[in-house]
PDB file of C-alpha atoms and ligand atoms in Angstrom:
ATOM      1  CA  MET A   1      -0.003   0.009  -0.044  1.00  0.00           C
ATOM      2  CA  THR A   2       1.239   3.482  -0.769  1.00  0.00           C
ATOM      3  CA  GLN A   3       2.659   5.334   2.156  1.00  0.00           C
ATOM      4  CA  PHE A   4       1.100   8.831   2.480  1.00  0.00           C
ATOM      5  CA  LEU A   5       2.752  11.808   3.988  1.00  0.00           C
ATOM      6  CA  PRO A   6       0.870  13.236   7.000  1.00  0.00           C
ATOM      7  CA  GLY A   7      -1.970  15.303   5.529  1.00  0.00           C
ATOM      8  CA  GLN A   8      -1.610  13.810   2.031  1.00  0.00           C
ATOM      9  CA  ALA A   9      -4.802  11.790   2.054  1.00  0.00           C
ATOM     10  CA  GLU A  10      -6.699  15.000   2.911  1.00  0.00           C
ATOM     11  CA  ALA A  11      -4.984  16.948   0.095  1.00  0.00           C
ATOM     12  CA  ILE A  12      -5.937  14.289  -2.456  1.00  0.00           C
ATOM     13  CA  ALA A  13      -9.532  14.225  -1.177  1.00  0.00           C
ATOM     14  CA  GLU A  14      -9.696  17.998  -1.527  1.00  0.00           C
ATOM     15  CA  VAL A  15      -8.442  17.982  -5.136  1.00  0.00           C
ATOM     16  CA  ASN A  16     -10.800  15.120  -6.064  1.00  0.00           C
ATOM     17  CA  ALA A  17     -13.715  16.917  -4.541  1.00  0.00           C
ATOM     18  CA  LEU A  18     -12.810  20.121  -6.272  1.00  0.00           C
ATOM     19  CA  ARG A  19     -12.600  18.361  -9.615  1.00  0.00           C
ATOM     20  CA  GLU A  20     -16.032  16.890  -9.199  1.00  0.00           C
ATOM     21  CA  ARG A  21     -17.482  20.461  -8.697  1.00  0.00           C
ATOM     22  CA  ILE A  22     -15.471  22.330 -11.307  1.00  0.00           C
ATOM     23  CA  THR A  23     -12.574  21.868 -13.691  1.00  0.00           C
ATOM     24  CA  VAL A  24     -12.679  25.135 -15.628  1.00  0.00           C
ATOM     25  CA  ALA A  25     -13.354  28.680 -14.433  1.00  0.00           C
ATOM     26  CA  ASP A  26     -16.487  30.239 -16.110  1.00  0.00           C
ATOM     27  CA  ILE A  27     -15.765  32.893 -18.671  1.00  0.00           C
ATOM     28  CA  ASP A  28     -17.326  35.764 -16.643  1.00  0.00           C
ATOM     29  CA  THR A  29     -15.165  34.946 -13.699  1.00  0.00           C
ATOM     30  CA  MET A  30     -12.091  34.963 -15.823  1.00  0.00           C
ATOM     31  CA  SER A  31     -13.265  38.397 -17.378  1.00  0.00           C
ATOM     32  CA  LEU A  32     -13.741  39.910 -13.962  1.00  0.00           C
ATOM     33  CA  ILE A  33     -10.247  38.868 -12.804  1.00  0.00           C
ATOM     34  CA  LEU A  34      -8.249  39.257 -16.109  1.00  0.00           C
ATOM     35  CA  GLY A  35      -9.990  39.220 -19.426  1.00  0.00           C
ATOM     36  CA  GLN A  36     -12.097  42.423 -19.227  1.00  0.00           C
ATOM     37  CA  ALA A  37     -10.661  44.017 -15.938  1.00  0.00           C
ATOM     38  CA  HIS A  38      -8.897  47.280 -16.164  1.00  0.00           C
ATOM     39  CA  THR A  39      -6.529  49.182 -14.125  1.00  0.00           C
ATOM     40  CA  HIS A  40      -8.343  52.055 -12.422  1.00  0.00           C
ATOM     41  CA  ASN A  41      -7.453  55.667 -12.095  1.00  0.00           C
ATOM     42  CA  ALA A  42     -10.534  57.138 -10.570  1.00  0.00           C
ATOM     43  CA  TRP A  43     -12.659  55.997  -7.582  1.00  0.00           C
ATOM     44  CA  THR A  44     -16.296  55.986  -6.249  1.00  0.00           C
ATOM     45  CA  ASP A  45     -16.778  57.024  -2.572  1.00  0.00           C
ATOM     46  CA  LYS A  46     -17.600  53.459  -1.616  1.00  0.00           C
ATOM     47  CA  GLN A  47     -15.263  52.390   1.204  1.00  0.00           C
ATOM     48  CA  VAL A  48     -13.300  49.163   1.335  1.00  0.00           C
ATOM     49  CA  SER A  49     -13.913  46.945   4.447  1.00  0.00           C
ATOM     50  CA  ASN A  50     -11.124  45.305   6.334  1.00  0.00           C
ATOM     51  CA  GLU A  51     -13.216  42.112   6.067  1.00  0.00           C
ATOM     52  CA  LEU A  52     -12.968  42.213   2.256  1.00  0.00           C
ATOM     53  CA  LEU A  53      -9.226  42.758   2.364  1.00  0.00           C
ATOM     54  CA  LYS A  54      -8.993  39.746   4.655  1.00  0.00           C
ATOM     55  CA  LYS A  55     -11.144  37.696   2.356  1.00  0.00           C
ATOM     56  CA  ALA A  56      -8.906  38.570  -0.619  1.00  0.00           C
ATOM     57  CA  TYR A  57      -5.676  37.878   1.380  1.00  0.00           C
ATOM     58  CA  ASP A  58      -7.118  34.464   2.542  1.00  0.00           C
ATOM     59  CA  LEU A  59      -7.549  33.504  -1.058  1.00  0.00           C
ATOM     60  CA  ALA A  60      -4.299  34.977  -2.349  1.00  0.00           C
ATOM     61  CA  LYS A  61      -2.215  33.240   0.294  1.00  0.00           C
ATOM     62  CA  MET A  62      -3.106  29.821  -1.218  1.00  0.00           C
ATOM     63  CA  GLY A  63      -1.159  30.686  -4.384  1.00  0.00           C
ATOM     64  CA  PRO A  64       1.960  28.601  -4.850  1.00  0.00           C
ATOM     65  CA  THR A  65       5.419  29.987  -3.922  1.00  0.00           C
ATOM     66  CA  GLY A  66       8.899  28.439  -3.893  1.00  0.00           C
ATOM     67  CA  MET A  67       9.312  26.311  -0.760  1.00  0.00           C
ATOM     68  CA  ASN A  68       5.994  27.712   0.416  1.00  0.00           C
ATOM     69  CA  MET A  69       7.897  30.960   1.452  1.00  0.00           C
ATOM     70  CA  GLN A  70       5.734  33.890   2.150  1.00  0.00           C
ATOM     71  CA  PRO A  71       7.710  37.140   1.981  1.00  0.00           C
ATOM     72  CA  MET A  72       4.919  39.464   1.104  1.00  0.00           C
ATOM     73  CA  ARG A  73       3.979  42.110   3.810  1.00  0.00           C
ATOM     74  CA  LEU A  74       1.045  44.502   3.530  1.00  0.00           C
ATOM     75  CA  VAL A  75       0.514  47.932   5.026  1.00  0.00           C
ATOM     76  CA  PHE A  76      -2.975  49.322   4.443  1.00  0.00           C
ATOM     77  CA  LEU A  77      -3.518  53.082   4.579  1.00  0.00           C
ATOM     78  CA  ARG A  78      -6.628  55.335   4.668  1.00  0.00           C
ATOM     79  CA  GLY A  79      -7.361  58.986   5.472  1.00  0.00           C
ATOM     80  CA  GLU A  80      -4.695  61.128   7.182  1.00  0.00           C
ATOM     81  CA  GLU A  81      -2.264  58.302   7.603  1.00  0.00           C
ATOM     82  CA  LYS A  82      -2.249  57.875   3.782  1.00  0.00           C
ATOM     83  CA  GLU A  83      -2.271  61.541   2.994  1.00  0.00           C
ATOM     84  CA  ASN A  84       0.464  62.557   5.458  1.00  0.00           C
ATOM     85  CA  ARG A  85       2.835  59.665   5.329  1.00  0.00           C
ATOM     86  CA  LEU A  86       2.481  58.099   1.930  1.00  0.00           C
ATOM     87  CA  VAL A  87       1.224  60.655  -0.556  1.00  0.00           C
ATOM     88  CA  PRO A  88       4.347  62.905  -0.356  1.00  0.00           C
ATOM     89  CA  HIS A  89       6.423  59.926  -1.548  1.00  0.00           C
ATOM     90  CA  MET A  90       4.279  59.184  -4.668  1.00  0.00           C
ATOM     91  CA  LEU A  91       5.454  60.758  -7.991  1.00  0.00           C
ATOM     92  CA  ASP A  92       3.628  62.883 -10.494  1.00  0.00           C
ATOM     93  CA  SER A  93       0.045  61.918 -11.186  1.00  0.00           C
ATOM     94  CA  ASN A  94       0.218  59.011  -8.782  1.00  0.00           C
ATOM     95  CA  ARG A  95       0.169  61.568  -5.893  1.00  0.00           C
ATOM     96  CA  GLU A  96      -3.377  62.745  -6.898  1.00  0.00           C
ATOM     97  CA  LYS A  97      -4.701  59.255  -7.671  1.00  0.00           C
ATOM     98  CA  THR A  98      -3.411  57.901  -4.303  1.00  0.00           C
ATOM     99  CA  SER A  99      -4.990  60.844  -2.472  1.00  0.00           C
ATOM    100  CA  ALA A 100      -8.323  60.123  -4.193  1.00  0.00           C
ATOM    101  CA  ALA A 101      -8.386  56.346  -3.590  1.00  0.00           C
ATOM    102  CA  PRO A 102     -10.309  55.118  -0.595  1.00  0.00           C
ATOM    103  CA  LEU A 103      -7.589  52.715   0.390  1.00  0.00           C
ATOM    104  CA  THR A 104      -3.914  52.157  -0.563  1.00  0.00           C
ATOM    105  CA  ALA A 105      -1.804  49.100   0.084  1.00  0.00           C
ATOM    106  CA  ILE A 106       1.996  49.105   0.289  1.00  0.00           C
ATOM    107  CA  LEU A 107       3.337  45.726  -0.705  1.00  0.00           C
ATOM    108  CA  ALA A 108       6.668  44.928   0.777  1.00  0.00           C
ATOM    109  CA  ASN A 109       8.947  41.846   0.781  1.00  0.00           C
ATOM    110  CA  ASP A 110      10.392  40.798   4.123  1.00  0.00           C
ATOM    111  CA  LEU A 111      13.924  39.662   3.511  1.00  0.00           C
ATOM    112  CA  ASP A 112      13.764  37.890   6.926  1.00  0.00           C
ATOM    113  CA  PHE A 113      10.955  35.703   5.496  1.00  0.00           C
ATOM    114  CA  TYR A 114      13.154  32.612   6.144  1.00  0.00           C
ATOM    115  CA  LYS A 115      12.610  32.892   9.913  1.00  0.00           C
ATOM    116  CA  ASN A 116       9.170  31.349   9.245  1.00  0.00           C
ATOM    117  CA  MET A 117      10.483  28.451   7.186  1.00  0.00           C
ATOM    118  CA  ASP A 118      10.398  25.958  10.090  1.00  0.00           C
ATOM    119  CA  ARG A 119       6.583  26.606  10.222  1.00  0.00           C
ATOM    120  CA  VAL A 120       5.708  26.942   6.528  1.00  0.00           C
ATOM    121  CA  PHE A 121       8.177  24.286   5.188  1.00  0.00           C
ATOM    122  CA  PRO A 122       8.747  21.839   8.110  1.00  0.00           C
ATOM    123  CA  ILE A 123       9.738  19.056   5.793  1.00  0.00           C
ATOM    124  CA  PHE A 124      13.107  20.721   5.231  1.00  0.00           C
ATOM    125  CA  PRO A 125      14.445  21.649   8.579  1.00  0.00           C
ATOM    126  CA  ASP A 126      17.701  23.302   7.224  1.00  0.00           C
ATOM    127  CA  ALA A 127      15.731  25.739   4.898  1.00  0.00           C
ATOM    128  CA  ALA A 128      16.190  28.732   7.235  1.00  0.00           C
ATOM    129  CA  SER A 129      19.934  28.413   7.400  1.00  0.00           C
ATOM    130  CA  MET A 130      20.207  28.091   3.626  1.00  0.00           C
ATOM    131  CA  PHE A 131      18.872  31.603   3.404  1.00  0.00           C
ATOM    132  CA  SER A 132      20.380  33.206   6.507  1.00  0.00           C
ATOM    133  CA  SER A 133      23.905  32.101   5.169  1.00  0.00           C
ATOM    134  CA  ASN A 134      23.181  33.560   1.699  1.00  0.00           C
ATOM    135  CA  PRO A 135      21.689  36.996   1.826  1.00  0.00           C
ATOM    136  CA  GLU A 136      21.752  37.376  -2.016  1.00  0.00           C
ATOM    137  CA  MET A 137      19.729  34.159  -2.466  1.00  0.00           C
ATOM    138  CA  ALA A 138      17.407  35.352   0.332  1.00  0.00           C
ATOM    139  CA  ARG A 139      16.809  38.575  -1.552  1.00  0.00           C
ATOM    140  CA  GLU A 140      16.322  36.910  -4.919  1.00  0.00           C
ATOM    141  CA  ASN A 141      13.785  34.528  -3.411  1.00  0.00           C
ATOM    142  CA  ALA A 142      11.957  37.289  -1.491  1.00  0.00           C
ATOM    143  CA  GLU A 143      11.603  39.308  -4.660  1.00  0.00           C
ATOM    144  CA  ARG A 144      10.457  36.514  -6.835  1.00  0.00           C
ATOM    145  CA  ASN A 145       8.013  35.020  -4.367  1.00  0.00           C
ATOM    146  CA  GLY A 146       6.837  38.335  -2.919  1.00  0.00           C
ATOM    147  CA  THR A 147       5.955  39.497  -6.445  1.00  0.00           C
ATOM    148  CA  LEU A 148       4.136  36.247  -7.117  1.00  0.00           C
ATOM    149  CA  GLN A 149       2.136  36.825  -3.934  1.00  0.00           C
ATOM    150  CA  ALA A 150       1.433  40.345  -5.042  1.00  0.00           C
ATOM    151  CA  ALA A 151       0.033  39.245  -8.215  1.00  0.00           C
ATOM    152  CA  TYR A 152      -2.128  36.587  -6.561  1.00  0.00           C
ATOM    153  CA  PHE A 153      -3.371  39.318  -4.188  1.00  0.00           C
ATOM    154  CA  MET A 154      -4.491  41.690  -7.074  1.00  0.00           C
ATOM    155  CA  MET A 155      -6.336  38.780  -8.764  1.00  0.00           C
ATOM    156  CA  ALA A 156      -7.968  37.996  -5.371  1.00  0.00           C
ATOM    157  CA  LEU A 157      -8.933  41.678  -4.756  1.00  0.00           C
ATOM    158  CA  ARG A 158     -10.667  41.676  -8.237  1.00  0.00           C
ATOM    159  CA  SER A 159     -12.308  38.294  -7.415  1.00  0.00           C
ATOM    160  CA  VAL A 160     -14.086  39.769  -4.336  1.00  0.00           C
ATOM    161  CA  GLY A 161     -15.334  42.745  -6.281  1.00  0.00           C
ATOM    162  CA  LEU A 162     -12.658  45.407  -5.782  1.00  0.00           C
ATOM    163  CA  ASP A 163     -10.703  47.233  -8.291  1.00  0.00           C
ATOM    164  CA  VAL A 164      -6.890  47.878  -8.287  1.00  0.00           C
ATOM    165  CA  ALA A 165      -4.261  50.215  -9.447  1.00  0.00           C
ATOM    166  CA  PRO A 166      -0.711  49.061  -9.086  1.00  0.00           C
ATOM    167  CA  MET A 167       2.028  51.791  -9.050  1.00  0.00           C
ATOM    168  CA  SER A 168       5.745  51.713  -9.049  1.00  0.00           C
ATOM    169  CA  GLY A 169       6.144  55.488  -9.496  1.00  0.00           C
ATOM    170  CA  PHE A 170       7.145  56.532  -5.931  1.00  0.00           C
ATOM    171  CA  ASP A 171      10.346  57.267  -3.972  1.00  0.00           C
ATOM    172  CA  PRO A 172      11.299  53.803  -2.505  1.00  0.00           C
ATOM    173  CA  LYS A 173      13.890  55.219  -0.180  1.00  0.00           C
ATOM    174  CA  GLY A 174      11.351  57.645   1.321  1.00  0.00           C
ATOM    175  CA  VAL A 175       8.601  54.762   1.699  1.00  0.00           C
ATOM    176  CA  ASN A 176      11.210  52.443   3.158  1.00  0.00           C
ATOM    177  CA  GLU A 177      12.267  54.955   5.754  1.00  0.00           C
ATOM    178  CA  GLU A 178       8.776  56.001   6.577  1.00  0.00           C
ATOM    179  CA  PHE A 179       7.259  52.615   6.876  1.00  0.00           C
ATOM    180  CA  PHE A 180       9.963  49.987   7.243  1.00  0.00           C
ATOM    181  CA  GLY A 181      12.685  51.607   9.411  1.00  0.00           C
ATOM    182  CA  GLY A 182      14.181  49.064  11.792  1.00  0.00           C
ATOM    183  CA  THR A 183      12.864  46.106   9.739  1.00  0.00           C
ATOM    184  CA  ASN A 184      14.174  44.091   7.076  1.00  0.00           C
ATOM    185  CA  SER A 185      11.243  44.601   4.811  1.00  0.00           C
ATOM    186  CA  THR A 186      11.507  46.628   1.560  1.00  0.00           C
ATOM    187  CA  VAL A 187       8.803  48.174  -0.498  1.00  0.00           C
ATOM    188  CA  ASN A 188       7.873  46.215  -3.651  1.00  0.00           C
ATOM    189  CA  PHE A 189       5.023  48.265  -5.202  1.00  0.00           C
ATOM    190  CA  ILE A 190       1.960  50.176  -4.055  1.00  0.00           C
ATOM    191  CA  ILE A 191      -1.713  49.531  -4.906  1.00  0.00           C
ATOM    192  CA  ASN A 192      -4.642  51.808  -4.884  1.00  0.00           C
ATOM    193  CA  ILE A 193      -7.720  49.719  -4.025  1.00  0.00           C
ATOM    194  CA  GLY A 194     -11.464  50.524  -4.136  1.00  0.00           C
ATOM    195  CA  HIS A 195     -14.441  50.549  -6.337  1.00  0.00           C
ATOM    196  CA  GLY A 196     -13.316  52.189  -9.515  1.00  0.00           C
ATOM    197  CA  ASP A 197     -15.175  54.872 -11.369  1.00  0.00           C
ATOM    198  CA  SER A 198     -15.150  53.627 -14.874  1.00  0.00           C
ATOM    199  CA  VAL A 199     -14.671  57.254 -16.322  1.00  0.00           C
ATOM    200  CA  GLY A 200     -11.015  56.741 -15.072  1.00  0.00           C
ATOM    201  CA  VAL A 201      -9.998  53.702 -17.165  1.00  0.00           C
ATOM    202  CA  TYR A 202      -7.605  54.235 -20.027  1.00  0.00           C
ATOM    203  CA  PRO A 203      -7.844  52.546 -23.494  1.00  0.00           C
ATOM    204  CA  ARG A 204      -6.504  48.993 -23.592  1.00  0.00           C
ATOM    205  CA  LEU A 205      -2.851  48.843 -24.796  1.00  0.00           C
ATOM    206  CA  PRO A 206      -1.704  46.007 -26.913  1.00  0.00           C
ATOM    207  CA  ARG A 207      -0.711  42.756 -25.257  1.00  0.00           C
ATOM    208  CA  LEU A 208       1.788  40.474 -26.904  1.00  0.00           C
ATOM    209  CA  ASP A 209       0.287  37.483 -28.578  1.00  0.00           C
ATOM    210  CA  PHE A 210       0.972  33.892 -27.482  1.00  0.00           C
ATOM    211  CA  GLU A 211       2.964  33.315 -30.722  1.00  0.00           C
ATOM    212  CA  ALA A 212       5.151  36.296 -30.040  1.00  0.00           C
ATOM    213  CA  VAL A 213       6.310  35.163 -26.720  1.00  0.00           C
ATOM    214  CA  SER A 214       6.311  31.456 -27.065  1.00  0.00           C
ATOM    215  CA  GLU A 215       8.643  28.831 -28.458  1.00  0.00           C
ATOM    216  CA  PHE A 216       8.034  25.076 -28.669  1.00  0.00           C
ATOM    217  CA  LYS A 217      11.242  23.151 -28.726  1.00  0.00           C
TER     218      LYS A 217
HETATM  219  C1  FMN B 301       4.039  46.949 -11.194  1.00  0.00           C
HETATM  220  C2  FMN B 301       3.162  48.046 -11.903  1.00  0.00           C
HETATM  221  C3  FMN B 301       3.506  49.368 -11.796  1.00  0.00           C
HETATM  222  C4  FMN B 301       2.768  50.328 -12.343  1.00  0.00           C
HETATM  223  N1  FMN B 301       3.121  51.605 -12.112  1.00  0.00           N
HETATM  224  C5  FMN B 301       2.173  52.659 -12.458  1.00  0.00           C
HETATM  225  C6  FMN B 301       2.431  53.983 -12.137  1.00  0.00           C
HETATM  226  O1  FMN B 301       3.464  54.250 -11.383  1.00  0.00           O
HETATM  227  N2  FMN B 301       1.512  54.891 -12.428  1.00  0.00           N
HETATM  228  C7  FMN B 301       0.422  54.567 -13.224  1.00  0.00           C
HETATM  229  O2  FMN B 301      -0.354  55.539 -13.507  1.00  0.00           O
HETATM  230  N3  FMN B 301       0.185  53.339 -13.575  1.00  0.00           N
HETATM  231  C8  FMN B 301       1.061  52.318 -13.197  1.00  0.00           C
HETATM  232  N4  FMN B 301       0.821  50.979 -13.563  1.00  0.00           N
HETATM  233  C9  FMN B 301      -0.447  50.699 -14.316  1.00  0.00           C
HETATM  234  C10 FMN B 301      -0.088  50.002 -15.676  1.00  0.00           C
HETATM  235  O3  FMN B 301       0.305  50.955 -16.615  1.00  0.00           O
HETATM  236  C11 FMN B 301      -1.492  49.453 -16.152  1.00  0.00           C
HETATM  237  O4  FMN B 301      -1.827  48.371 -15.161  1.00  0.00           O
HETATM  238  C12 FMN B 301      -1.301  48.673 -17.546  1.00  0.00           C
HETATM  239  O5  FMN B 301      -1.045  49.637 -18.483  1.00  0.00           O
HETATM  240  C13 FMN B 301      -2.506  47.868 -17.860  1.00  0.00           C
HETATM  241  O6  FMN B 301      -3.740  48.646 -17.972  1.00  0.00           O
HETATM  242  P1  FMN B 301      -5.169  47.973 -18.170  1.00  0.00           P
HETATM  243  O7  FMN B 301      -5.290  46.949 -16.863  1.00  0.00           O
HETATM  244  O8  FMN B 301      -6.194  49.098 -18.143  1.00  0.00           O
HETATM  245  O9  FMN B 301      -5.054  47.245 -19.425  1.00  0.00           O
HETATM  246  C14 FMN B 301       1.569  49.954 -13.045  1.00  0.00           C
HETATM  247  C15 FMN B 301       1.196  48.674 -13.156  1.00  0.00           C
HETATM  248  C16 FMN B 301       1.973  47.693 -12.532  1.00  0.00           C
HETATM  249  C17 FMN B 301       1.560  46.160 -12.591  1.00  0.00           C
END
């Protein structure tokens, strides 16, 4: 008889039960998350609840990452905290857009992510020392996996009915000093979040076709 790892039987049952319910996402769901979704530049007054953010995170956290590492850190800002502490570090038109958004999230990567490895990847007890002894490898993995988590989070935010506007136009040094002093976290990018006012969407820019980016060997 096959020897299962602890929890493996439950994982197999979970996948089988899912496949019985659904194997392909419906087209409207895919359109909401990717196909017809747009980046937003203007916002309605409707506020974003903490519950909705948690719901999105609880979905996003299930996305796969290398060795199950989870370097993404989130700082959510509204009102005066956003206006006084973040907006001055935004560049050009991002300043006005960030002021206008009901909520803004700073997405950072924690370069000390490996301190959780014994909990998140217990099957490899030496994982933490692999990263603590090699800061360059830790940084590379934090950036890769933190950015993956950030992408999952944006898709999850859209799936719970929110709109997003990612931005890299800001002063990273200023943001790091203001929000991550005394930590080993460093800003990745920033997202305005809310219920978008469709008057603020821009024309769709061309995406590269499958044929232009793919090779079969
Ligand atoms: C990582 C990242 C950084 C971005 N930085 C900015 C920015 O600083 N300012 C801005 O107005 N838009 C920014 N954008 C928005 C993109 O230009 C926009 O998402 C893209 O053109 C797709 O638009 P669409 O979703 O309407 O098709 C950024 C997007 C991403 C994913």
